[in-house]
Amino acid sequence: GRWGPNHAADPVVTRWKRGEDGEIMKDEDSGKNILEFVSIQRKDNGEWAIPGGMVDPGEKVSTTVKREFMEEALDSTGTASENLEELKKMVEEFFAGGEEVYKGYVDDPRNTDNAWMETVAFSFHDST
């Protein structure tokens, strides 16, 4: 990274777990709805993470969120590249909404005294 803050953008994508009948499933013990979220397994260290990434110079955070989600969660640069236009349309529609839920410092193993991660996290919930 570079000196000072290194800016990232992270989409938190969720939905309610549904049964085969389409009904929202509830936890047997608590009775609360079961929430599912999108995560990816990082190639560099094998750990699980939210599919986000670095904001390119001059790039809007909203663009970063969509680009990173397509690259990391939908494999738009790999096997899914043949459906790229369809993926772009779906992501544009889904990411049209969203709520900023966090903005600031991130505890990251790459942080040093002179360079650190800051992020903007957005929540996107699929209610369908």
Coordinates of N, CA and C in Angstrom, one line a residue:
G1 N 0.8 -1.2 0.0 CA 0.0 0.0 0.0 C 0.8 1.3 0.0
R2 N 0.2 2.4 0.1 CA 0.9 3.6 0.1 C 0.9 4.2 1.5
W3 N 1.7 5.2 1.7 CA 1.7 5.9 3.0 C 0.4 6.5 3.4
G4 N 0.0 6.5 4.6 CA -1.2 7.1 5.1 C -2.4 6.1 4.9
P5 N -3.6 6.6 4.7 CA -4.7 5.7 4.6 C -4.8 5.1 3.2
N6 N -5.1 3.8 3.2 CA -5.4 3.1 2.0 C -6.9 2.7 2.0
H7 N -7.6 3.3 1.0 CA -9.0 3.2 1.0 C -9.6 2.0 0.3
A8 N -10.5 1.4 1.0 CA -11.2 0.2 0.5 C -12.7 0.4 0.5
A9 N -13.4 -0.5 -0.1 CA -14.9 -0.5 -0.1 C -15.4 -1.9 0.0
D10 N -16.4 -2.1 0.9 CA -16.8 -3.5 1.2 C -18.3 -3.6 1.2
P11 N -18.9 -4.4 0.3 CA -20.3 -4.6 0.3 C -20.7 -5.8 1.2
V12 N -21.6 -5.6 2.1 CA -22.1 -6.6 3.0 C -23.5 -7.1 2.4
V13 N -23.5 -8.2 1.7 CA -24.7 -8.7 1.0 C -25.3 -9.8 1.8
T14 N -26.6 -9.6 2.1 CA -27.4 -10.5 2.9 C -28.7 -10.9 2.3
R15 N -29.2 -12.0 2.8 CA -30.6 -12.4 2.5 C -31.1 -13.4 3.6
W16 N -32.4 -13.6 3.7 CA -32.9 -14.5 4.7 C -32.8 -15.9 4.1
K17 N -32.4 -16.9 4.9 CA -32.4 -18.3 4.5 C -33.9 -18.7 4.3
R18 N -34.1 -19.4 3.2 CA -35.5 -19.9 2.8 C -35.5 -21.4 2.6
G19 N -36.6 -22.0 3.0 CA -36.8 -23.4 2.8 C -37.2 -23.7 1.4
E20 N -37.4 -25.0 1.1 CA -37.8 -25.4 -0.3 C -39.2 -24.7 -0.7
D21 N -40.0 -24.4 0.3 CA -41.3 -23.8 0.1 C -41.2 -22.3 -0.1
G22 N -40.0 -21.7 0.0 CA -39.8 -20.3 -0.2 C -40.0 -19.5 1.1
E23 N -40.4 -20.1 2.2 CA -40.7 -19.4 3.4 C -39.3 -19.2 4.2
I24 N -39.3 -18.0 4.9 CA -38.1 -17.7 5.6 C -37.9 -18.7 6.8
M25 N -36.7 -19.3 6.9 CA -36.4 -20.3 8.0 C -36.0 -19.6 9.3
K26 N -36.4 -20.2 10.4 CA -36.1 -19.6 11.7 C -35.2 -20.6 12.4
D27 N -34.4 -20.0 13.3 CA -33.5 -20.8 14.2 C -34.4 -21.6 15.2
E28 N -34.1 -22.9 15.3 CA -34.9 -23.7 16.2 C -34.9 -23.2 17.7
D29 N -33.7 -22.8 18.1 CA -33.6 -22.4 19.5 C -34.1 -21.0 19.8
S30 N -33.7 -20.0 19.0 CA -34.1 -18.6 19.3 C -35.4 -18.2 18.6
G31 N -35.8 -18.9 17.5 CA -37.0 -18.5 16.8 C -36.8 -17.3 15.9
K32 N -35.6 -16.8 15.8 CA -35.2 -15.7 14.9 C -34.9 -16.2 13.5
N33 N -35.2 -15.3 12.5 CA -34.9 -15.5 11.1 C -33.4 -15.8 11.0
I34 N -33.1 -16.7 10.1 CA -31.7 -17.0 9.8 C -31.2 -16.2 8.7
L35 N -30.1 -15.4 8.9 CA -29.5 -14.5 8.0 C -28.3 -15.1 7.3
E36 N -28.3 -15.1 6.0 CA -27.1 -15.6 5.2 C -26.4 -14.4 4.6
F37 N -25.1 -14.5 4.4 CA -24.3 -13.4 3.8 C -23.3 -14.0 2.8
V38 N -22.9 -13.2 1.9 CA -21.9 -13.6 0.9 C -20.5 -13.4 1.5
S39 N -19.7 -14.4 1.3 CA -18.3 -14.3 1.7 C -17.4 -15.0 0.6
I40 N -16.1 -14.7 0.6 CA -15.2 -15.3 -0.3 C -14.0 -15.9 0.5
Q41 N -13.4 -16.9 -0.1 CA -12.1 -17.3 0.6 C -11.0 -16.7 -0.2
R42 N -10.2 -15.9 0.6 CA -9.0 -15.2 0.0 C -8.0 -16.2 -0.6
K43 N -7.5 -15.8 -1.8 CA -6.5 -16.7 -2.5 C -5.1 -16.5 -1.8
D44 N -4.8 -15.4 -1.2 CA -3.5 -15.1 -0.7 C -3.3 -15.8 0.7
N45 N -4.3 -16.0 1.5 CA -4.1 -16.6 2.8 C -5.1 -17.6 3.2
G46 N -6.1 -17.9 2.3 CA -7.1 -18.9 2.6 C -8.2 -18.5 3.6
E47 N -8.1 -17.3 4.2 CA -9.1 -16.9 5.1 C -10.4 -16.4 4.5
W48 N -11.5 -16.4 5.2 CA -12.8 -15.9 4.7 C -12.9 -14.4 4.9
A49 N -13.5 -13.8 3.9 CA -13.7 -12.3 4.0 C -14.9 -11.9 3.2
I50 N -15.3 -10.6 3.5 CA -16.3 -10.0 2.7 C -15.7 -9.6 1.4
P51 N -16.4 -9.8 0.2 CA -15.8 -9.5 -1.1 C -15.7 -8.0 -1.4
G52 N -14.7 -7.4 -0.9 CA -14.4 -6.0 -1.2 C -13.0 -5.8 -1.7
G53 N -12.6 -4.5 -1.8 CA -11.3 -4.3 -2.3 C -10.9 -2.8 -2.3
M54 N -9.7 -2.5 -2.9 CA -9.2 -1.2 -2.9 C -9.8 -0.3 -3.9
V55 N -10.0 0.9 -3.4 CA -10.6 2.0 -4.3 C -9.5 2.5 -5.2
D56 N -9.6 2.4 -6.5 CA -8.6 2.9 -7.4 C -8.6 4.4 -7.4
P57 N -7.4 5.0 -7.7 CA -7.3 6.5 -7.7 C -8.4 7.1 -8.6
G58 N -9.2 8.1 -8.1 CA -10.2 8.7 -8.9 C -11.5 8.0 -9.0
E59 N -11.6 6.8 -8.5 CA -12.8 5.9 -8.6 C -13.8 6.2 -7.5
K60 N -15.1 6.2 -7.8 CA -16.1 6.4 -6.8 C -16.2 5.1 -6.0
V61 N -16.5 5.2 -4.7 CA -16.7 4.0 -3.9 C -17.8 3.1 -4.4
S62 N -18.9 3.7 -4.9 CA -20.0 2.9 -5.4 C -19.5 2.0 -6.6
T63 N -18.6 2.5 -7.4 CA -18.0 1.8 -8.5 C -17.1 0.6 -8.0
T64 N -16.3 0.9 -7.0 CA -15.4 -0.1 -6.4 C -16.3 -1.3 -5.9
V65 N -17.3 -0.9 -5.1 CA -18.2 -2.0 -4.5 C -18.7 -2.9 -5.6
K66 N -19.2 -2.4 -6.7 CA -19.7 -3.2 -7.8 C -18.6 -4.0 -8.5
R67 N -17.5 -3.4 -8.8 CA -16.4 -4.0 -9.5 C -15.8 -5.2 -8.6
E68 N -15.6 -4.9 -7.4 CA -15.0 -5.9 -6.5 C -15.9 -7.1 -6.3
F69 N -17.2 -6.8 -6.1 CA -18.2 -7.9 -6.0 C -18.3 -8.8 -7.2
M70 N -18.2 -8.2 -8.4 CA -18.3 -8.9 -9.6 C -17.0 -9.8 -9.7
E71 N -15.8 -9.2 -9.4 CA -14.6 -9.9 -9.6 C -14.5 -11.1 -8.6
E72 N -14.8 -10.8 -7.3 CA -14.5 -11.7 -6.3 C -15.6 -12.7 -6.0
A73 N -16.9 -12.3 -6.0 CA -18.0 -13.1 -5.6 C -18.6 -13.8 -6.9
L74 N -18.6 -13.1 -8.0 CA -19.2 -13.6 -9.2 C -18.2 -14.1 -10.2
D75 N -17.0 -14.1 -10.0 CA -15.9 -14.5 -10.9 C -16.0 -14.0 -12.3
S76 N -16.3 -12.6 -12.3 CA -16.5 -12.0 -13.7 C -15.3 -12.0 -14.5
T77 N -14.1 -12.2 -13.9 CA -12.9 -12.2 -14.7 C -12.4 -13.6 -15.1
G78 N -13.2 -14.6 -14.6 CA -12.8 -16.0 -14.9 C -13.9 -16.7 -15.7
T79 N -14.4 -17.8 -15.2 CA -15.4 -18.6 -15.9 C -16.7 -17.9 -16.2
A80 N -17.1 -16.9 -15.4 CA -18.3 -16.2 -15.6 C -18.2 -15.1 -16.6
S81 N -17.0 -14.9 -17.1 CA -16.8 -13.7 -18.0 C -17.7 -13.8 -19.3
E82 N -18.1 -15.0 -19.6 CA -19.0 -15.2 -20.8 C -20.4 -14.6 -20.6
N83 N -20.8 -14.4 -19.4 CA -22.1 -13.8 -19.1 C -21.9 -12.4 -18.5
L84 N -20.9 -11.7 -18.9 CA -20.5 -10.4 -18.3 C -21.6 -9.4 -18.3
E85 N -22.2 -9.2 -19.5 CA -23.3 -8.2 -19.6 C -24.5 -8.5 -18.7
E86 N -24.8 -9.7 -18.6 CA -25.9 -10.1 -17.8 C -25.6 -9.9 -16.3
L87 N -24.4 -10.2 -15.9 CA -23.9 -10.0 -14.5 C -23.9 -8.5 -14.2
K88 N -23.4 -7.7 -15.1 CA -23.3 -6.2 -14.9 C -24.7 -5.7 -14.7
K89 N -25.7 -6.1 -15.5 CA -27.0 -5.6 -15.3 C -27.6 -6.0 -14.0
M90 N -27.4 -7.3 -13.6 CA -27.9 -7.7 -12.3 C -27.3 -6.9 -11.1
V91 N -26.0 -6.8 -11.2 CA -25.3 -6.0 -10.1 C -25.7 -4.6 -10.1
E92 N -25.8 -3.9 -11.2 CA -26.2 -2.5 -11.3 C -27.6 -2.4 -10.6
E93 N -28.5 -3.3 -10.9 CA -29.9 -3.2 -10.3 C -29.8 -3.4 -8.8
F94 N -29.1 -4.5 -8.4 CA -29.1 -4.8 -7.0 C -28.4 -3.8 -6.1
F95 N -27.3 -3.3 -6.7 CA -26.5 -2.3 -5.9 C -27.0 -0.9 -6.1
A96 N -28.1 -0.7 -6.7 CA -28.7 0.7 -6.8 C -29.1 1.2 -5.4
G97 N -29.5 0.3 -4.5 CA -29.8 0.7 -3.2 C -28.6 0.6 -2.3
G98 N -28.8 0.3 -1.1 CA -27.7 0.1 -0.1 C -27.6 1.2 0.9
E99 N -27.1 0.8 2.0 CA -27.0 1.8 3.1 C -25.5 1.7 3.7
E100 N -24.9 2.9 3.8 CA -23.6 3.0 4.4 C -23.7 2.6 5.9
V101 N -23.0 1.6 6.3 CA -23.1 1.1 7.7 C -21.8 1.3 8.5
Y102 N -20.7 1.6 7.8 CA -19.4 1.9 8.5 C -18.5 2.7 7.6
K103 N -17.7 3.6 8.2 CA -16.7 4.3 7.5 C -15.6 4.6 8.4
G104 N -14.4 4.2 8.1 CA -13.3 4.5 9.0 C -12.2 3.4 9.0
Y105 N -11.4 3.4 10.1 CA -10.2 2.6 10.3 C -10.6 1.1 10.3
V106 N -9.8 0.2 9.8 CA -10.0 -1.2 9.8 C -8.7 -1.9 10.4
D107 N -8.9 -2.7 11.4 CA -7.8 -3.5 11.9 C -7.4 -4.5 10.9
D108 N -6.2 -4.4 10.3 CA -5.8 -5.2 9.2 C -4.4 -5.6 9.5
P109 N -4.0 -6.9 9.2 CA -2.6 -7.3 9.4 C -1.6 -6.6 8.6
R110 N -2.0 -5.9 7.5 CA -1.1 -5.2 6.7 C -0.8 -3.7 7.2
N111 N -1.6 -3.3 8.2 CA -1.4 -2.0 8.8 C 0.0 -1.8 9.4
T112 N 0.5 -0.6 9.2 CA 1.8 -0.2 9.9 C 1.6 1.1 10.6
D113 N 2.6 1.7 11.2 CA 2.5 3.0 11.8 C 2.3 4.1 10.7
N114 N 2.8 3.8 9.5 CA 2.8 4.8 8.4 C 1.8 4.5 7.3
A115 N 1.1 3.4 7.3 CA 0.1 3.0 6.3 C -0.9 2.1 6.9
W116 N -2.2 2.4 6.6 CA -3.3 1.7 7.3 C -4.5 1.6 6.3
M117 N -5.4 0.7 6.7 CA -6.6 0.5 5.9 C -7.7 1.3 6.5
E118 N -8.5 2.0 5.6 CA -9.8 2.6 5.9 C -10.8 2.1 4.9
T119 N -12.0 1.9 5.4 CA -13.0 1.3 4.5 C -14.3 2.1 4.6
V120 N -15.2 1.9 3.6 CA -16.6 2.3 3.6 C -17.3 1.0 3.4
A121 N -18.2 0.6 4.3 CA -18.9 -0.7 4.2 C -20.4 -0.3 3.9
F122 N -21.0 -1.0 3.0 CA -22.4 -0.8 2.6 C -23.2 -2.1 2.8
S123 N -24.4 -2.0 3.3 CA -25.3 -3.1 3.4 C -26.2 -3.2 2.3
F124 N -26.3 -4.3 1.6 CA -27.2 -4.6 0.6 C -28.0 -5.9 0.9
H125 N -29.3 -5.8 1.1 CA -30.1 -6.9 1.5 C -31.0 -7.3 0.4
D126 N -31.0 -8.6 0.0 CA -31.8 -9.2 -1.0 C -33.1 -9.7 -0.3
S127 N -34.2 -9.0 -0.5 CA -35.4 -9.4 0.2 C -36.3 -10.3 -0.7
T128 N -35.8 -10.7 -1.8 CA -36.7 -11.6 -2.7 C -36.6 -13.0 -2.3

